[in-house]
Coordinates of C-alpha atoms and ligand atoms in Angstrom, one line a residue:
X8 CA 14.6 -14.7 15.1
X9 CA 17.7 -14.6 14.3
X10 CA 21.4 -13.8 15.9
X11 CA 22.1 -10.8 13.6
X12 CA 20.0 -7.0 14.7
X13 CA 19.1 -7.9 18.2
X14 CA 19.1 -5.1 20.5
X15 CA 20.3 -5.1 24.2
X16 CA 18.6 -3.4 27.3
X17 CA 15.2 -3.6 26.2
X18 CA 12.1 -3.9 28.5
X19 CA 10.1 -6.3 29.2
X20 CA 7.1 -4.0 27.4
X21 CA 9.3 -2.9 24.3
X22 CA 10.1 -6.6 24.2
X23 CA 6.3 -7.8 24.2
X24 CA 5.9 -5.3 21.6
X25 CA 8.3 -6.4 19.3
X26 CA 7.5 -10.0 19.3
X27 CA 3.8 -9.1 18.2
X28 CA 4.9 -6.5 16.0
X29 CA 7.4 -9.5 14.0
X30 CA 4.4 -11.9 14.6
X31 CA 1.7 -9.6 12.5
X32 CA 4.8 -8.9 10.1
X33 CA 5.3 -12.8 9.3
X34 CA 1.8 -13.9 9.6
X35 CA -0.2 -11.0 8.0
X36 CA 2.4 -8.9 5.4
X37 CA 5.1 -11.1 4.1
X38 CA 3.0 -13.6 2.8
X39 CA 0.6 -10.6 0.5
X40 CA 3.4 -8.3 0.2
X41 CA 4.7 -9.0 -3.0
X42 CA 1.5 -10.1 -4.9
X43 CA 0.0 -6.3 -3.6
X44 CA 3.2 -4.6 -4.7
X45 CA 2.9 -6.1 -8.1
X46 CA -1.0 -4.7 -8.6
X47 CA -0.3 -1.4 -6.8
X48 CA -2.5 -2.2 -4.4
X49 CA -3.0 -0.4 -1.2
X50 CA -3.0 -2.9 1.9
X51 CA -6.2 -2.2 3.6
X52 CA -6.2 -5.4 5.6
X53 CA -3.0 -4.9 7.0
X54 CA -3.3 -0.9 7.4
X55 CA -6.8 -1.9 9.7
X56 CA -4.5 -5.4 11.9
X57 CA -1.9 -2.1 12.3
X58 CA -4.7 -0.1 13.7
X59 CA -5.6 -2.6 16.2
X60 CA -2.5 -3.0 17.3
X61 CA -2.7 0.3 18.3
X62 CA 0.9 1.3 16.1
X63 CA -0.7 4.5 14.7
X64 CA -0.6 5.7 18.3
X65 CA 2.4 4.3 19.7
X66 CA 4.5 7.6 20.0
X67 CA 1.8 9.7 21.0
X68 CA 1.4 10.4 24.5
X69 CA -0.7 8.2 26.8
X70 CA -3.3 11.0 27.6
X71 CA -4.3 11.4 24.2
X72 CA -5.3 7.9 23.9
X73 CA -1.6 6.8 22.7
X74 CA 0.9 4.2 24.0
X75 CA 3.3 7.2 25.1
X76 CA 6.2 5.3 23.5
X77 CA 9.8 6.5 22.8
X78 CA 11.2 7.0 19.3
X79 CA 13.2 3.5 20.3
X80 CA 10.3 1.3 20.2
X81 CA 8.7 3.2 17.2
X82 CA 12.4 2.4 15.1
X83 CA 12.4 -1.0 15.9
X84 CA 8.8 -1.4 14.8
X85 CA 9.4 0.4 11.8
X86 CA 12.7 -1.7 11.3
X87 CA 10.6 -5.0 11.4
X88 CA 7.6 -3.9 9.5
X89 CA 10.1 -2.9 6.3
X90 CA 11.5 -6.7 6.5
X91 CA 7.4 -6.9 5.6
X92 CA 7.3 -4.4 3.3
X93 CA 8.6 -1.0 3.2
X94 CA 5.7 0.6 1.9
X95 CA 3.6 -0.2 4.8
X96 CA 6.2 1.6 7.2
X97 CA 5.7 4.4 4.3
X98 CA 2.0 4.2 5.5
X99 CA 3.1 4.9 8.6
X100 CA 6.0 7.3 8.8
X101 CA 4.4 10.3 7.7
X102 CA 1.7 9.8 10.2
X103 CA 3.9 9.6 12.7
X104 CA 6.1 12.7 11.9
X105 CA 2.7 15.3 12.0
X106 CA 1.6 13.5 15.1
X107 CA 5.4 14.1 16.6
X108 CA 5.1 18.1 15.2
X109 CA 1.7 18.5 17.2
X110 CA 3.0 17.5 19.9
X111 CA 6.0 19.4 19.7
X112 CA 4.6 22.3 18.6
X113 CA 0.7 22.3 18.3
X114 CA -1.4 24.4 20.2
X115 CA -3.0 22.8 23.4
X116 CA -6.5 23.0 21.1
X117 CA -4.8 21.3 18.0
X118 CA -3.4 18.4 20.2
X119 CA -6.5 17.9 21.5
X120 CA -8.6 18.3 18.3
X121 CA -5.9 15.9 16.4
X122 CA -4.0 13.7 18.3
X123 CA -6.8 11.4 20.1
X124 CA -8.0 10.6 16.4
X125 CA -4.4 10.0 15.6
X126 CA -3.8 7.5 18.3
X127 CA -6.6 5.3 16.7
X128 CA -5.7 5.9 12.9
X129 CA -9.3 7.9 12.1
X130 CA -7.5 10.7 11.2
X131 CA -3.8 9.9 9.3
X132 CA -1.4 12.2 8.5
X133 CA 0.6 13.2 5.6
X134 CA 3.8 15.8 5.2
X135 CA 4.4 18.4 2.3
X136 CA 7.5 20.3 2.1
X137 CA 8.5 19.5 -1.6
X138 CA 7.3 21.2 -4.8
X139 CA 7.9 20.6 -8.5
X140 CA 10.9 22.4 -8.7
X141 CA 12.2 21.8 -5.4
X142 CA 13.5 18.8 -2.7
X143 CA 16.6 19.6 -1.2
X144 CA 16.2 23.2 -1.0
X145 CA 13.8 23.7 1.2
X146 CA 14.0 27.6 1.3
X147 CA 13.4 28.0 -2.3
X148 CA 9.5 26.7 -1.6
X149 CA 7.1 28.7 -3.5
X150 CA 3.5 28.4 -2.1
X151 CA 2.6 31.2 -1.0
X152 CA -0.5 31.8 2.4
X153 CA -1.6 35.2 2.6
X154 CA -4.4 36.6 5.3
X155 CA -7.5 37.0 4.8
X156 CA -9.4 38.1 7.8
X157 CA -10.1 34.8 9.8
X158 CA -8.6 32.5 7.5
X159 CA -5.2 32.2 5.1
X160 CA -5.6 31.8 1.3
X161 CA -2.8 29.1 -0.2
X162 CA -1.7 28.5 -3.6
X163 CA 0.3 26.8 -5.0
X164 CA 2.0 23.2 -6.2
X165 CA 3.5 20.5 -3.9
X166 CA 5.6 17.1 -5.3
X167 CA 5.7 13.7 -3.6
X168 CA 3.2 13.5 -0.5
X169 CA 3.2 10.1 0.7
X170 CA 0.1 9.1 1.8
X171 CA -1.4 12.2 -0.2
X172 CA -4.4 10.3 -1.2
X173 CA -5.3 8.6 1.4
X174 CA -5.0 11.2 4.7
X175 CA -6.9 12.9 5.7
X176 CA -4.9 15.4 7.6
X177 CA -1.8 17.3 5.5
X178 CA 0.9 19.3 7.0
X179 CA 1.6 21.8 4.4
X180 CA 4.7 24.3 4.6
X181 CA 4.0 27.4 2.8
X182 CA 5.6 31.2 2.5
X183 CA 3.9 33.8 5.0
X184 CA 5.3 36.9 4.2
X185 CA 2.4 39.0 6.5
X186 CA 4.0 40.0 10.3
X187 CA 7.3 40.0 8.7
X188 CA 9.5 43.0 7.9
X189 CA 11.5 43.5 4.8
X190 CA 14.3 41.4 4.1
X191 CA 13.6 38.6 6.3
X192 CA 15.7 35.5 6.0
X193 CA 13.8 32.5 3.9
X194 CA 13.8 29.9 6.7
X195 CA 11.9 32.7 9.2
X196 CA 9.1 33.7 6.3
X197 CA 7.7 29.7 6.3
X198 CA 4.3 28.7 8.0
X199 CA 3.1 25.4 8.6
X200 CA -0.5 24.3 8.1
X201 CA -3.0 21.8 9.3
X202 CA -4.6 21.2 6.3
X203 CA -8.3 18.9 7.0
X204 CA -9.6 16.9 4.1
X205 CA -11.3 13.7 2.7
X206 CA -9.7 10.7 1.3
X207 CA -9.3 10.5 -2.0
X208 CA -8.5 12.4 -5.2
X209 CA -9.3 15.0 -7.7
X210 CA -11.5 18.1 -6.0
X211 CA -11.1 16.8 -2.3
X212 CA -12.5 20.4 -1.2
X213 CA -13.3 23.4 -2.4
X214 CA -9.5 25.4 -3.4
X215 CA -7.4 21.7 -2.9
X216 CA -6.8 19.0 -5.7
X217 CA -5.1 16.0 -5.4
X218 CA -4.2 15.0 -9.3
X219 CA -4.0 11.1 -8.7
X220 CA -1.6 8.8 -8.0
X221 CA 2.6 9.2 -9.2
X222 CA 3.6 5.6 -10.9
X223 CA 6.5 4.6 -8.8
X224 CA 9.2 2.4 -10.2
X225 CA 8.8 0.5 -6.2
X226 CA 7.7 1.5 -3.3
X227 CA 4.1 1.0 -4.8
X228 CA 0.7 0.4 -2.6
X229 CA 1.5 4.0 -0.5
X230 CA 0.0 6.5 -2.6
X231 CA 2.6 8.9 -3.6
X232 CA 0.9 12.0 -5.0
X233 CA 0.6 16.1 -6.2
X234 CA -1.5 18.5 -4.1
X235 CA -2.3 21.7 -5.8
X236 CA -3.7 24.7 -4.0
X237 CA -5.8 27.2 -5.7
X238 CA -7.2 29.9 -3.6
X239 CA -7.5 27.2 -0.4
X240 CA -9.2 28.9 2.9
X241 CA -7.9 27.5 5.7
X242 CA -8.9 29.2 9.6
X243 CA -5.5 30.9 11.0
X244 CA -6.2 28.7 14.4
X245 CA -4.7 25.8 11.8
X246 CA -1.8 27.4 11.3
X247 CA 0.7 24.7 13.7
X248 CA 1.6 26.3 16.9
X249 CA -0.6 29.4 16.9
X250 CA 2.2 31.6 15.1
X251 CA 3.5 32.0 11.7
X252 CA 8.0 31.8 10.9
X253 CA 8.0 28.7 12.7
X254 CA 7.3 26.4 9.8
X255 CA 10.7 25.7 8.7
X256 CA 12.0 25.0 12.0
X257 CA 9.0 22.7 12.8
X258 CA 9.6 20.7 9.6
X259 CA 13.2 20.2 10.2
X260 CA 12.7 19.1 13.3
X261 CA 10.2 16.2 12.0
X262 CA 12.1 15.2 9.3
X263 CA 15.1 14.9 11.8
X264 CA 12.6 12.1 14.0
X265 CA 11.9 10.9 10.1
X266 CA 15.4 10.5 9.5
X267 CA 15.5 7.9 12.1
X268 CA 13.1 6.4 10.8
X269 CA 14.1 5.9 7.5
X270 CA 17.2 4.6 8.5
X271 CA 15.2 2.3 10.4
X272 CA 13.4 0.8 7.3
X273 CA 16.8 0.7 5.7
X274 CA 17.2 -1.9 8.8
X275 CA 14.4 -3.7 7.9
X276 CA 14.5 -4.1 4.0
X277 CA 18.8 -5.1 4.4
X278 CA 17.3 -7.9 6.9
X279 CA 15.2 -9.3 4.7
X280 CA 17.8 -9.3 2.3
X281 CA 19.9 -11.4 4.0
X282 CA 17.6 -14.0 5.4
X283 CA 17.0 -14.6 1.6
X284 CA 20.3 -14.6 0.4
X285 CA 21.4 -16.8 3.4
X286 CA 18.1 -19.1 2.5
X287 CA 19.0 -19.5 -1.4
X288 CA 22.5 -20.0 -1.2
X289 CA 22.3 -23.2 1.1
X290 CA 19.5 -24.7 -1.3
X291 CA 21.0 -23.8 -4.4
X292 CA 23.6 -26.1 -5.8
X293 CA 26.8 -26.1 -7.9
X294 CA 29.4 -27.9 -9.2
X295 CA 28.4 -29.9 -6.7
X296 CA 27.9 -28.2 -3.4
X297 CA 25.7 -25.4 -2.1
X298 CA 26.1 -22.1 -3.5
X299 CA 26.7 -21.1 0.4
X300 CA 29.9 -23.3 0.2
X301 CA 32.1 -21.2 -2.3
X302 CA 34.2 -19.0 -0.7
X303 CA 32.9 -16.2 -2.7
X304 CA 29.3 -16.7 -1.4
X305 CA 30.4 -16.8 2.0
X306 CA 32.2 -13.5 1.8
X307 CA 29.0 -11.6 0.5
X308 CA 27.3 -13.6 3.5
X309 CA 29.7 -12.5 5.8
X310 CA 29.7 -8.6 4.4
X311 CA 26.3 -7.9 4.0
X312 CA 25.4 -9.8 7.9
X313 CA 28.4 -7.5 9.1
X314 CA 26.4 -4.3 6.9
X315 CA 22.9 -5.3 9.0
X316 CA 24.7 -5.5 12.2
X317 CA 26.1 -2.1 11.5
X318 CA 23.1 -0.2 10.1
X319 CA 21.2 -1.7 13.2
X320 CA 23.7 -0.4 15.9
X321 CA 24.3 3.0 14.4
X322 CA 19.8 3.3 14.1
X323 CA 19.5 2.6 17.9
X324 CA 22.2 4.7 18.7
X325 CA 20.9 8.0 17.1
X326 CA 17.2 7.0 18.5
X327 CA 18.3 6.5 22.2
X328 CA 20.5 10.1 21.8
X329 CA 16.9 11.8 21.3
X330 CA 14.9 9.6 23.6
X331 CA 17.2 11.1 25.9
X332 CA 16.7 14.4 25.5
X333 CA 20.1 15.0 23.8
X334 CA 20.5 16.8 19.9
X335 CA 20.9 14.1 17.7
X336 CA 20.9 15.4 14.2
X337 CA 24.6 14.2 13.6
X338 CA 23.9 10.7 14.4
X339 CA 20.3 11.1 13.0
X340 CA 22.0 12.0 9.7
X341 CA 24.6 9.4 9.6
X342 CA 22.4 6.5 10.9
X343 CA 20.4 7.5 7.4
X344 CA 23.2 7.8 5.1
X345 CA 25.1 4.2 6.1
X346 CA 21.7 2.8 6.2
X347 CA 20.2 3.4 3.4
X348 CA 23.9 2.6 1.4
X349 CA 24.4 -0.5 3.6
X350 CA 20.5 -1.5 2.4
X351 CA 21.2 -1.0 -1.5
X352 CA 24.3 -3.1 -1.0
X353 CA 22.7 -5.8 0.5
X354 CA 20.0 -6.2 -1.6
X355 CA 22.6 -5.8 -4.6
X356 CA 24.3 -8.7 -3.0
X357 CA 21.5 -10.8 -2.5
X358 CA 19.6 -10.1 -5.8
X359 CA 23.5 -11.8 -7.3
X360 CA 23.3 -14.8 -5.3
X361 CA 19.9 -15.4 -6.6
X362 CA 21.5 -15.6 -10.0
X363 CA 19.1 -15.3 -12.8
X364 CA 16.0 -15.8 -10.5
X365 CA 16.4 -12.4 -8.6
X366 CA 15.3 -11.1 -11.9
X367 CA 12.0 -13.1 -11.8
X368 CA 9.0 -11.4 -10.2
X369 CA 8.4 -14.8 -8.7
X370 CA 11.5 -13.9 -5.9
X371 CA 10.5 -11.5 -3.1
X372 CA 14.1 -10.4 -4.1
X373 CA 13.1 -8.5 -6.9
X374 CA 10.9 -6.3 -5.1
X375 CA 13.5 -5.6 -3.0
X376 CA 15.8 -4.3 -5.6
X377 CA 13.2 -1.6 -6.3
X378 CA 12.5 -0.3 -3.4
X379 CA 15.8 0.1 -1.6
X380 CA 16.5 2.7 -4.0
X381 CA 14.0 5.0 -2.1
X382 CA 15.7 5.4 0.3
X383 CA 18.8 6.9 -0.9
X384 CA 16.8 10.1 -1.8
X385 CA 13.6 9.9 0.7
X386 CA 13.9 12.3 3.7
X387 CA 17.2 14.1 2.6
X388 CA 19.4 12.8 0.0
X389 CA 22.9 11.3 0.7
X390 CA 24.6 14.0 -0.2
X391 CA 22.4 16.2 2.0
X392 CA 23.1 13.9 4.5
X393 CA 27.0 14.5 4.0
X394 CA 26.7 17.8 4.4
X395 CA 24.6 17.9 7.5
X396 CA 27.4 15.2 8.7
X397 CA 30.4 17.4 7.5
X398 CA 29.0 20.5 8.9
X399 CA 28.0 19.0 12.3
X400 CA 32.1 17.3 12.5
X401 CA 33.5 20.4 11.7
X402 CA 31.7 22.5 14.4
X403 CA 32.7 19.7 17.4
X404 CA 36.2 19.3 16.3
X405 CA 36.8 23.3 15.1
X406 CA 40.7 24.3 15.7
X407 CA 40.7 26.7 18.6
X408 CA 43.1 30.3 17.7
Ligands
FAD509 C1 8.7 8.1 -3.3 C2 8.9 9.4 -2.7 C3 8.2 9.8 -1.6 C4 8.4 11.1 -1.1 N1 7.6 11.6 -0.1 C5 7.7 12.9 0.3 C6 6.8 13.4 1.3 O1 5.9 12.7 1.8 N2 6.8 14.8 1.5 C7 7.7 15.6 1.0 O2 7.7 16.8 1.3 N3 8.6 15.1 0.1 C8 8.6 13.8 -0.3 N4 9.5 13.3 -1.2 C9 10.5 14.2 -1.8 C10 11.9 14.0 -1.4 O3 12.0 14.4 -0.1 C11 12.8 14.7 -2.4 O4 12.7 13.9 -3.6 C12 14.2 14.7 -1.9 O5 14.4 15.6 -0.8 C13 15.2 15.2 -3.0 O6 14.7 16.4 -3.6 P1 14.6 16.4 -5.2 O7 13.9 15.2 -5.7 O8 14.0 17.7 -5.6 O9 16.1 16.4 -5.7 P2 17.0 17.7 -5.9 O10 17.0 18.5 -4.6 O11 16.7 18.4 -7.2 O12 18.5 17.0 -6.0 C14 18.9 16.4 -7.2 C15 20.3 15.8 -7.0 O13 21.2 16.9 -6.6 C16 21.8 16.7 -5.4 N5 22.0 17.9 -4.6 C17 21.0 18.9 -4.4 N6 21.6 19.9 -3.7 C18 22.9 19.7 -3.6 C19 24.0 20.3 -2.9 N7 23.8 21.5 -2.3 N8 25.2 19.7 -3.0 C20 25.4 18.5 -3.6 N9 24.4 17.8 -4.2 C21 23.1 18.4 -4.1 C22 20.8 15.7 -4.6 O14 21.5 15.0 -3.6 C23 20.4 14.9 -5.8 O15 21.3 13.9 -6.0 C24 9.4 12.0 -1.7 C25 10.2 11.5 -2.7 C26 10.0 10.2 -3.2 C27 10.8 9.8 -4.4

């Protein structure tokens, strides 16, 4: 390991975890990562070491079979499975941001129906706020649940579920106008539901398709897919937290834990990065010398190492603010925006020191280049970010009179 993204005060425990965690990552993903990228392949092996090692589980709470963990240890898992390969932390986040919304905000039946399956990875999760026509505007979603004695009836068309395919639990946020009066605001008229299904695609149950998988420029393996509802029953005791108007809330408070998260893999990928970059350069010679020994290479060294120990401090900072009970949503938002930027840089850097072979799919680089792209829009775009940021700034530092 090296000097750069170490992080202080850990304990002994989040250290043992850590050191497996970057043991499986060098020993069981880098060296399949690229070659299952390339064929869009999805990483069963490693998804089954990751269940073993107990990671689908390691934020939920030790009485439900989990490792009770704070959203620390989960970011710096995240952060060195993304040096891997950021699709697998794909594989992961969504899981990980229903399992943090039932336990936030599940009825004491859901937890107990859900999360003990969650712990283990039999049942994984996946997250649907997006439609066709819609990303950053949440309140402009479309699908609409109406009540039908026991049970709600959805329709309607959701965009971009990671992991759409292959969960087998979907939390799904759809309009409820019934219990509402006239006129109420968008954000209170949104429901979310525990949707149940098989793996796979097409007719996955009566009333819910899943088309088939989105091709994806990078980020590949994850499946990335559509879910269309068409007259889908499903019990009002799934509806998450026993009442409906709660959905948007709910959502916005996982993404916010996702938001971490993603900055985390931003972490991760900009690592890896720079160990390459720093590799290359000192094998590569020119005019005489390594590459490392121009002054120009050394200043990209020296900006993108100073970009990862940046990225790194400002991710740990926004996850200890909510592992201590404290709003975090400003430091949440800009630990994602400088993370993800810092990311594209530094694999922009190191893709240039690589010269003509970070265009070869032989270079792990190249893989790279393609994904860190993802995370500039995944989870709120940067400029959704700014303005959560701006906002935020301008309420803690509003002129008094
Ligand atoms: C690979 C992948 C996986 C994803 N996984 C999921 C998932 O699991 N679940 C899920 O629900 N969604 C998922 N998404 C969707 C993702 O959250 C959205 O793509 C993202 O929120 C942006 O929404 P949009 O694509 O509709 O862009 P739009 O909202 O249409 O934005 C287009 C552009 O306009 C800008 N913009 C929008 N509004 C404003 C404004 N008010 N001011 C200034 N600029 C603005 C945006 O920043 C962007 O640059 C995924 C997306 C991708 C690509």
């Amino acid at each position: 390991m090296g000097r750069l993204a170490r992080t202080e005060g850990l304990t002994d425990v989040q250290r043992e975890i850590l050191a497996t965690v970057r043991e499986f990552v060098d020993k069981e993903i880098i060296p399949v990562a690229t070659e299952l990228e390339h064929r869009d392949e999805y990483p069963t092996r490693i998804v089954e070491g990751l269940k073993e090692l107990g990671l689908f589980g390691l934020m939920i709470p030790e009485e439900y079979g989990g490792l009770g963990e704070s959203l620390l240890t989960y970011a710096l898992c995240v952060e060195e499975i993304a040096r891997g390969w950021m699709s697998v932390s794909g594989i992961i986040n969504t899981h990980f941001i229903v399992a943090y919304m039932l336990k936030q905000h599940g009825t004491q039946e859901q937890k107990d129906h859900f999360l003990p399956r969650m712990a283990t990875g039999e049942v994984r999760g996946a997250f649907s706020m997006s439609e066709p026509g819609l990303g950053s505007d949440v309140s402009a979603i479309t699908s609409k649940a109406v009540r039908d004695g026991d049970d709600y009836v959805l329709t309607g068309q959701k965009m971009w579920l990671t992991n759409g395919g292959s969960s087998t639990l979907v939390a799904v946020l759809c309009r409820t106008d019934e219990g509402h009066p006239e006129g109420t605001a968008p954000h209170r008229s949104m429901t979310t539901f525990l949707i149940e299904k098989e793996p796979g695609f097409g007719q996955v149950k009566p009333g819910l398709t899943i088309p088939g998988k989105i091709e994806k420029m990078g980020y590949k393996g994850v499946d990335t897919t559509e879910l269309i509802m068409d007259g889908l029953r499903v019990p009002a005791d799934r509806v998450l937290g026993g009442a409906t108007g709660r959905g948007f809330y709910q959502m916005m408070d996982g993404v916010e834990v996702g938001r971490v998260n993603v900055a985390a893999r931003g972490c991760g990928v900009a690592q890896r990065a720079f160990e390459l970059g720093v590799s290359y350069a000192q094998q590569r010679h020119t005019f005489g010398k390594p590459i490392a020994q121009h002054q120009a290479i050394q200043f990209k060294l020296a900006e993108m190492g100073t970009k990862v120990e940046a990225a790194h401090a400002m991710m740990v900072n926004a996850a200890r603010k909510k592992d201590s009970g404290q709003r975090n949503d400003l430091e949440a938002g800009m630990a994602k925006y400088l993370a993800s930027e810092y990311c594209k840089e530094v694999v922009e850097d190191a893709f240039r020191i690589h010269g003509g072979y970070g265009f070869s799919k032989e270079y792990e680089i190249e893989r790279l280049y393609r994904e860190a792209p993802m995370l500039l829009i995944g989870e709120g775009t940067a400029e959704i970010q700014k303005m959560i940021i701006g906002r935020r700034l301008l309420e803690e530092y509003r002129i008094q009179g």
